[in-house]
């Protein structure tokens, strides 16, 4: 039997909060569904630059970006938040379900560089913080709120990244001192279950690859180009030819939409989206979370399918799905009209 990590037990109890109908004005969530790969060494920058979709070379120290790692066919093996700690030390936070496979695949190439890869999940505690008093909570804990999206502030206590959305932050805390910092943050932020953060990710149009969708999508299908998670100027990386061709030739037939369904039970990643009238498969679920009165979903669909009124989950007899707005719909349409980035 696997021993339970005492810190994980403490965090599980602290964040074992039932989901509520309304998100708190200021909330904090343990990002327990993700693990962390640490990549370090003299060649870490050069190694990652040739493996990831994002431009690692332009990151400040410290710095952060969203990104993906693709297979040679341009299909995403993992999507992640990358944190540059120093010139030769990087952390990649990704869904736990894909971490081991991603580490093994990257390890095949790391042997040709002065770099090492390890699972550093136990070394860090990551939490999501949002809301009206989020910046005040950070300051109370001795942390400095970054001003711009993807900007990082770091100190001995930990690192803070401002992420897309209103007053939203990721906080990376060294495990040995995490509880003390959380005590300070929670004087102004209400602990919530993971569903709350996942709901905000969906509302901000931020998808994540898990085991069920590994190697199912190219980056543009998850709208990742809108978040500077894909560089079209940095040169070669694994899968780059396919990703670039899709961007410049403008032949993307599927992309991510936000959907709504009545009920309280989130849909598993990989659940099919079909045309209720004929059962034709139109796409699949990327992620979902329970909202106030409905379940909210991110799903990759055929672009013309989003105009249908007969979308269903699973099969023709499944629950009806309705298309909802994404905050970057206007920007997305403009990027499709002018795909060169």
Short mmCIF file of C-alpha atoms in Angstrom, two decimals:
data_model
loop_
_atom_site.label_atom_id
_atom_site.label_comp_id
_atom_site.label_asym_id
_atom_site.label_seq_id
_atom_site.Cartn_x
_atom_site.Cartn_y
_atom_site.Cartn_z
CA UNK A 1 0.00 0.00 0.00
CA UNK A 2 1.35 3.42 -0.98
CA UNK A 3 2.02 5.67 2.00
CA UNK A 4 0.07 8.92 2.09
CA UNK A 5 2.25 12.01 1.94
CA UNK A 6 1.57 13.93 5.21
CA UNK A 7 1.53 17.24 3.35
CA UNK A 8 -0.95 15.92 0.80
CA UNK A 9 -3.13 14.71 3.65
CA UNK A 10 -3.03 18.17 5.24
CA UNK A 11 -3.89 19.86 1.96
CA UNK A 12 -6.68 17.39 1.20
CA UNK A 13 -8.30 18.19 4.53
CA UNK A 14 -7.81 21.92 4.13
CA UNK A 15 -9.36 22.03 0.66
CA UNK A 16 -12.00 19.34 1.23
CA UNK A 17 -14.72 21.93 0.76
CA UNK A 18 -18.01 21.10 -0.89
CA UNK A 19 -18.64 22.97 -4.11
CA UNK A 20 -21.11 25.80 -3.65
CA UNK A 21 -23.58 27.32 -6.09
CA UNK A 22 -21.75 30.65 -6.12
CA UNK A 23 -18.00 31.15 -6.29
CA UNK A 24 -16.64 33.08 -3.31
CA UNK A 25 -15.64 36.69 -3.93
CA UNK A 26 -12.06 35.64 -3.24
CA UNK A 27 -11.14 31.97 -3.38
CA UNK A 28 -8.11 29.71 -3.26
CA UNK A 29 -7.80 26.17 -4.63
CA UNK A 30 -5.13 23.47 -4.41
CA UNK A 31 -4.22 22.43 -7.96
CA UNK A 32 -4.03 18.79 -6.96
CA UNK A 33 -4.77 17.44 -10.44
CA UNK A 34 -1.42 18.58 -11.82
CA UNK A 35 2.15 17.45 -11.31
CA UNK A 36 5.45 19.14 -12.04
CA UNK A 37 8.41 18.16 -14.22
CA UNK A 38 11.70 19.86 -13.40
CA UNK A 39 14.15 20.35 -16.28
CA UNK A 40 17.57 21.66 -15.33
CA UNK A 41 21.16 21.83 -16.48
CA UNK A 42 23.48 23.89 -18.64
CA UNK A 43 21.58 22.93 -21.83
CA UNK A 44 18.06 23.15 -20.38
CA UNK A 45 17.12 26.23 -22.39
CA UNK A 46 18.42 24.86 -25.68
CA UNK A 47 16.84 21.46 -25.03
CA UNK A 48 13.40 22.86 -24.26
CA UNK A 49 13.54 25.30 -27.17
CA UNK A 50 13.76 22.35 -29.54
CA UNK A 51 10.95 20.43 -27.85
CA UNK A 52 8.19 22.86 -26.90
CA UNK A 53 5.78 25.03 -28.88
CA UNK A 54 6.49 28.16 -26.80
CA UNK A 55 9.56 30.38 -27.20
CA UNK A 56 11.67 29.54 -24.15
CA UNK A 57 14.56 31.76 -25.25
CA UNK A 58 12.63 35.01 -24.75
CA UNK A 59 11.45 34.27 -21.21
CA UNK A 60 12.76 36.63 -18.54
CA UNK A 61 14.35 35.25 -15.37
CA UNK A 62 11.98 34.52 -13.69
CA UNK A 63 9.34 34.15 -16.36
CA UNK A 64 6.38 32.04 -17.39
CA UNK A 65 4.30 31.00 -20.38
CA UNK A 66 1.73 28.48 -21.44
CA UNK A 67 2.92 25.88 -23.91
CA UNK A 68 2.65 22.37 -25.27
CA UNK A 69 4.81 19.48 -26.27
CA UNK A 70 3.79 17.74 -29.50
CA UNK A 71 4.66 14.47 -31.15
CA UNK A 72 6.23 14.59 -34.64
CA UNK A 73 2.73 14.73 -36.16
CA UNK A 74 1.97 17.95 -34.26
CA UNK A 75 -0.41 16.28 -31.79
CA UNK A 76 -0.22 17.53 -28.20
CA UNK A 77 1.24 15.11 -25.67
CA UNK A 78 0.99 17.62 -22.83
CA UNK A 79 -0.14 21.19 -22.29
CA UNK A 80 1.44 23.06 -19.41
CA UNK A 81 2.33 26.20 -17.53
CA UNK A 82 6.10 26.66 -17.75
CA UNK A 83 7.92 28.54 -15.00
CA UNK A 84 11.52 29.63 -15.52
CA UNK A 85 13.20 29.81 -12.12
CA UNK A 86 16.74 30.59 -13.24
CA UNK A 87 18.77 30.55 -16.44
CA UNK A 88 19.10 26.76 -16.27
CA UNK A 89 16.11 25.62 -14.18
CA UNK A 90 12.55 25.20 -15.46
CA UNK A 91 9.32 23.73 -14.08
CA UNK A 92 6.45 22.42 -16.21
CA UNK A 93 3.06 21.95 -14.54
CA UNK A 94 0.81 19.53 -16.42
CA UNK A 95 -2.00 17.09 -15.77
CA UNK A 96 -0.78 14.23 -13.58
CA UNK A 97 -2.22 11.72 -16.02
CA UNK A 98 0.28 12.64 -18.74
CA UNK A 99 3.32 13.50 -16.62
CA UNK A 100 5.01 10.09 -16.56
CA UNK A 101 4.60 9.50 -20.29
CA UNK A 102 5.80 13.02 -21.09
CA UNK A 103 8.86 12.62 -18.89
CA UNK A 104 9.75 9.37 -20.61
CA UNK A 105 9.36 10.83 -24.09
CA UNK A 106 11.42 13.93 -23.32
CA UNK A 107 14.03 11.71 -21.69
CA UNK A 108 14.76 10.09 -25.05
CA UNK A 109 16.12 13.43 -26.27
CA UNK A 110 17.55 14.78 -23.01
CA UNK A 111 20.38 12.24 -23.09
CA UNK A 112 22.00 14.29 -25.89
CA UNK A 113 22.07 17.44 -23.75
CA UNK A 114 23.56 18.52 -20.45
CA UNK A 115 20.20 18.46 -18.79
CA UNK A 116 18.14 16.34 -16.43
CA UNK A 117 14.43 15.69 -16.03
CA UNK A 118 12.71 14.64 -12.82
CA UNK A 119 9.27 14.51 -11.26
CA UNK A 120 9.35 17.41 -8.80
CA UNK A 121 5.68 17.26 -7.83
CA UNK A 122 6.46 16.61 -4.17
CA UNK A 123 8.78 19.63 -3.99
CA UNK A 124 6.05 22.18 -4.70
CA UNK A 125 2.52 23.12 -3.72
CA UNK A 126 0.60 25.01 -6.40
CA UNK A 127 -2.60 26.87 -5.69
CA UNK A 128 -4.92 29.02 -7.75
CA UNK A 129 -6.06 32.32 -6.24
CA UNK A 130 -8.71 34.65 -7.62
CA UNK A 131 -11.11 37.40 -6.72
CA UNK A 132 -11.56 40.92 -5.42
CA UNK A 133 -9.12 40.56 -2.52
CA UNK A 134 -6.59 38.32 -4.30
CA UNK A 135 -3.88 40.97 -4.48
CA UNK A 136 -4.41 41.93 -0.85
CA UNK A 137 -4.11 38.26 0.13
CA UNK A 138 -0.83 37.98 -1.74
CA UNK A 139 0.61 41.01 0.00
CA UNK A 140 -0.51 39.75 3.39
CA UNK A 141 1.43 36.55 2.72
CA UNK A 142 4.56 38.50 1.74
CA UNK A 143 4.09 37.89 -1.98
CA UNK A 144 4.03 40.53 -4.71
CA UNK A 145 1.19 40.51 -7.27
CA UNK A 146 2.51 40.61 -10.86
CA UNK A 147 0.96 43.31 -13.02
CA UNK A 148 0.74 41.58 -16.41
CA UNK A 149 -0.40 38.20 -17.75
CA UNK A 150 2.42 35.61 -17.56
CA UNK A 151 4.55 37.96 -15.47
CA UNK A 152 6.26 36.34 -12.46
CA UNK A 153 7.31 37.72 -9.10
CA UNK A 154 9.52 35.58 -6.88
CA UNK A 155 10.90 35.66 -3.37
CA UNK A 156 12.01 33.13 -0.78
CA UNK A 157 8.36 32.40 0.06
CA UNK A 158 7.45 31.37 -3.49
CA UNK A 159 6.58 32.52 -7.00
CA UNK A 160 3.39 34.14 -8.29
CA UNK A 161 2.19 34.13 -11.91
CA UNK A 162 -0.69 36.29 -13.13
CA UNK A 163 -2.82 34.12 -15.42
CA UNK A 164 -5.59 34.98 -17.91
CA UNK A 165 -8.82 36.16 -16.32
CA UNK A 166 -9.81 38.83 -13.84
CA UNK A 167 -7.66 38.91 -10.68
CA UNK A 168 -6.33 35.37 -11.16
CA UNK A 169 -2.98 34.03 -10.02
CA UNK A 170 -1.05 30.78 -9.76
CA UNK A 171 1.14 30.52 -6.67
CA UNK A 172 4.08 28.10 -6.58
CA UNK A 173 5.18 27.39 -3.00
CA UNK A 174 8.13 25.27 -1.82
CA UNK A 175 6.63 22.33 0.03
CA UNK A 176 8.56 22.87 3.24
CA UNK A 177 7.06 26.32 3.84
CA UNK A 178 3.75 26.05 1.99
CA UNK A 179 1.44 25.59 4.98
CA UNK A 180 2.58 28.79 6.68
CA UNK A 181 2.02 30.80 3.51
CA UNK A 182 -1.39 29.22 2.95
CA UNK A 183 -2.37 30.21 6.49
CA UNK A 184 -1.73 33.84 5.58
CA UNK A 185 -3.47 33.64 2.20
CA UNK A 186 -6.56 32.05 3.71
CA UNK A 187 -7.17 34.93 6.07
CA UNK A 188 -8.58 36.73 3.00
CA UNK A 189 -9.32 33.87 0.57
CA UNK A 190 -11.91 31.12 1.03
CA UNK A 191 -10.64 27.57 0.40
CA UNK A 192 -12.60 25.87 -2.37
CA UNK A 193 -12.67 22.51 -4.09
CA UNK A 194 -10.79 22.05 -7.36
CA UNK A 195 -13.99 22.35 -9.41
CA UNK A 196 -14.03 26.12 -8.76
CA UNK A 197 -10.67 26.69 -10.43
CA UNK A 198 -11.49 24.36 -13.29
CA UNK A 199 -14.71 26.28 -13.87
CA UNK A 200 -12.77 29.54 -14.13
CA UNK A 201 -10.32 27.90 -16.54
CA UNK A 202 -13.23 26.91 -18.76
CA UNK A 203 -14.81 30.35 -18.62
CA UNK A 204 -11.49 31.84 -19.69
CA UNK A 205 -11.13 29.33 -22.53
CA UNK A 206 -8.08 27.52 -21.19
CA UNK A 207 -8.09 23.84 -22.12
CA UNK A 208 -5.80 21.14 -20.77
CA UNK A 209 -4.70 17.82 -22.22
CA UNK A 210 -5.28 14.76 -20.04
CA UNK A 211 -4.81 11.03 -20.64
CA UNK A 212 -8.10 10.74 -22.54
CA UNK A 213 -7.12 13.46 -25.03
CA UNK A 214 -3.37 12.90 -25.26
CA UNK A 215 -2.24 13.20 -28.90
CA UNK A 216 -5.77 14.12 -30.02
CA UNK A 217 -5.26 17.81 -30.85
CA UNK A 218 -2.84 20.17 -32.48
CA UNK A 219 -2.24 23.40 -30.48
CA UNK A 220 -4.53 25.60 -32.59
CA UNK A 221 -7.45 23.28 -31.88
CA UNK A 222 -7.15 24.36 -28.22
CA UNK A 223 -6.84 28.03 -29.28
CA UNK A 224 -3.35 28.07 -27.72
CA UNK A 225 -1.96 30.53 -30.25
CA UNK A 226 -4.08 33.27 -28.61
CA UNK A 227 -2.12 32.89 -25.37
CA UNK A 228 1.39 33.09 -26.88
CA UNK A 229 1.72 29.37 -26.14
CA UNK A 230 2.85 28.72 -29.72
CA UNK A 231 5.66 30.54 -31.47
CA UNK A 232 5.64 30.65 -35.26
CA UNK A 233 8.97 32.43 -35.51
CA UNK A 234 11.37 30.62 -33.20
CA UNK A 235 12.39 27.83 -35.57
CA UNK A 236 12.24 24.06 -35.34
CA UNK A 237 10.75 22.03 -32.53
CA UNK A 238 9.10 18.62 -32.44
CA UNK A 239 5.92 18.78 -34.54
CA UNK A 240 6.68 22.32 -35.75
CA UNK A 241 6.19 21.61 -39.46
CA UNK A 242 2.61 20.42 -38.97
CA UNK A 243 1.72 23.21 -36.53
CA UNK A 244 3.16 25.92 -38.80
CA UNK A 245 1.52 24.54 -41.92
CA UNK A 246 -1.87 24.59 -40.20
CA UNK A 247 -1.32 28.21 -39.15
CA UNK A 248 -0.13 29.63 -42.43
CA UNK A 249 -2.35 27.67 -44.78
CA UNK A 250 -5.40 28.36 -42.63
CA UNK A 251 -6.97 24.92 -43.02
CA UNK A 252 -7.99 24.39 -39.40
CA UNK A 253 -11.34 22.56 -39.45
CA UNK A 254 -11.75 22.01 -35.69
CA UNK A 255 -11.25 24.25 -32.71
CA UNK A 256 -12.29 24.58 -29.08
CA UNK A 257 -15.71 25.93 -28.08
CA UNK A 258 -17.43 26.45 -24.75
CA UNK A 259 -20.63 24.47 -24.23
CA UNK A 260 -23.33 24.23 -21.57
CA UNK A 261 -25.39 21.24 -20.48
CA UNK A 262 -28.11 20.94 -17.86
CA UNK A 263 -27.25 18.88 -14.82
CA UNK A 264 -24.63 18.67 -12.09
CA UNK A 265 -22.29 15.92 -13.30
CA UNK A 266 -19.22 17.03 -15.31
CA UNK A 267 -18.52 15.10 -18.51
CA UNK A 268 -15.29 13.08 -18.65
CA UNK A 269 -12.59 14.29 -21.02
CA UNK A 270 -12.87 12.47 -24.31
CA UNK A 271 -16.69 12.25 -24.21
CA UNK A 272 -17.95 12.46 -27.77
CA UNK A 273 -20.05 15.36 -29.03
CA UNK A 274 -22.46 14.20 -31.71
CA UNK A 275 -25.21 15.42 -34.01
CA UNK A 276 -28.40 14.24 -32.32
CA UNK A 277 -30.20 13.87 -35.66
CA UNK A 278 -27.83 11.35 -37.23
CA UNK A 279 -25.32 10.34 -34.54
CA UNK A 280 -22.36 11.77 -36.47
CA UNK A 281 -19.34 12.47 -34.27
CA UNK A 282 -18.54 16.19 -34.31
CA UNK A 283 -15.89 16.47 -31.61
CA UNK A 284 -14.92 15.58 -28.07
CA UNK A 285 -14.82 17.08 -24.60
CA UNK A 286 -11.53 18.61 -23.39
CA UNK A 287 -12.62 19.49 -19.84
CA UNK A 288 -15.75 20.24 -17.85
CA UNK A 289 -16.80 21.55 -14.43
CA UNK A 290 -19.98 22.18 -12.52
CA UNK A 291 -21.30 25.72 -12.72
CA UNK A 292 -24.10 27.48 -10.88
CA UNK A 293 -26.99 25.72 -12.59
CA UNK A 294 -25.31 23.86 -15.46
CA UNK A 295 -22.15 22.01 -16.34
CA UNK A 296 -19.74 24.10 -18.40
CA UNK A 297 -17.53 22.43 -20.99
CA UNK A 298 -14.65 23.03 -23.33
CA UNK A 299 -14.84 20.80 -26.39
CA UNK A 300 -13.05 20.64 -29.72
CA UNK A 301 -15.65 20.62 -32.48
CA UNK A 302 -15.84 20.87 -36.23
CA UNK A 303 -16.13 24.60 -36.79
CA UNK A 304 -19.37 24.40 -38.75
CA UNK A 305 -20.87 22.08 -36.12
CA UNK A 306 -21.08 24.92 -33.63
CA UNK A 307 -23.97 26.31 -35.68
CA UNK A 308 -26.07 23.19 -35.15
CA UNK A 309 -28.93 23.24 -32.69
CA UNK A 310 -28.86 19.47 -32.16
CA UNK A 311 -25.59 18.86 -30.33
CA UNK A 312 -25.60 16.00 -27.82
CA UNK A 313 -23.09 14.43 -25.44
CA UNK A 314 -22.08 10.80 -25.88
CA UNK A 315 -24.63 9.63 -28.42
CA UNK A 316 -27.91 10.64 -30.05
CA UNK A 317 -29.76 9.96 -26.81
CA UNK A 318 -27.36 11.99 -24.67
CA UNK A 319 -28.05 15.35 -23.01
CA UNK A 320 -28.38 18.41 -25.24
CA UNK A 321 -25.46 20.82 -25.49
CA UNK A 322 -25.64 24.57 -26.14
CA UNK A 323 -22.80 26.75 -27.44
CA UNK A 324 -21.73 29.62 -25.14
CA UNK A 325 -19.36 32.54 -25.55
CA UNK A 326 -15.63 32.56 -24.95
CA UNK A 327 -13.94 35.79 -23.79
CA UNK A 328 -11.69 35.83 -26.85
CA UNK A 329 -14.25 35.03 -29.58
CA UNK A 330 -13.63 38.32 -31.39
CA UNK A 331 -9.86 37.87 -31.24
CA UNK A 332 -10.21 34.29 -32.44
CA UNK A 333 -12.24 35.25 -35.49
CA UNK A 334 -9.73 37.96 -36.36
CA UNK A 335 -6.84 35.51 -36.06
CA UNK A 336 -8.60 33.09 -38.41
CA UNK A 337 -9.04 35.85 -40.97
CA UNK A 338 -5.33 36.74 -40.66
CA UNK A 339 -3.57 33.53 -39.51
CA UNK A 340 0.01 34.82 -39.75
CA UNK A 341 1.38 35.42 -36.24
#
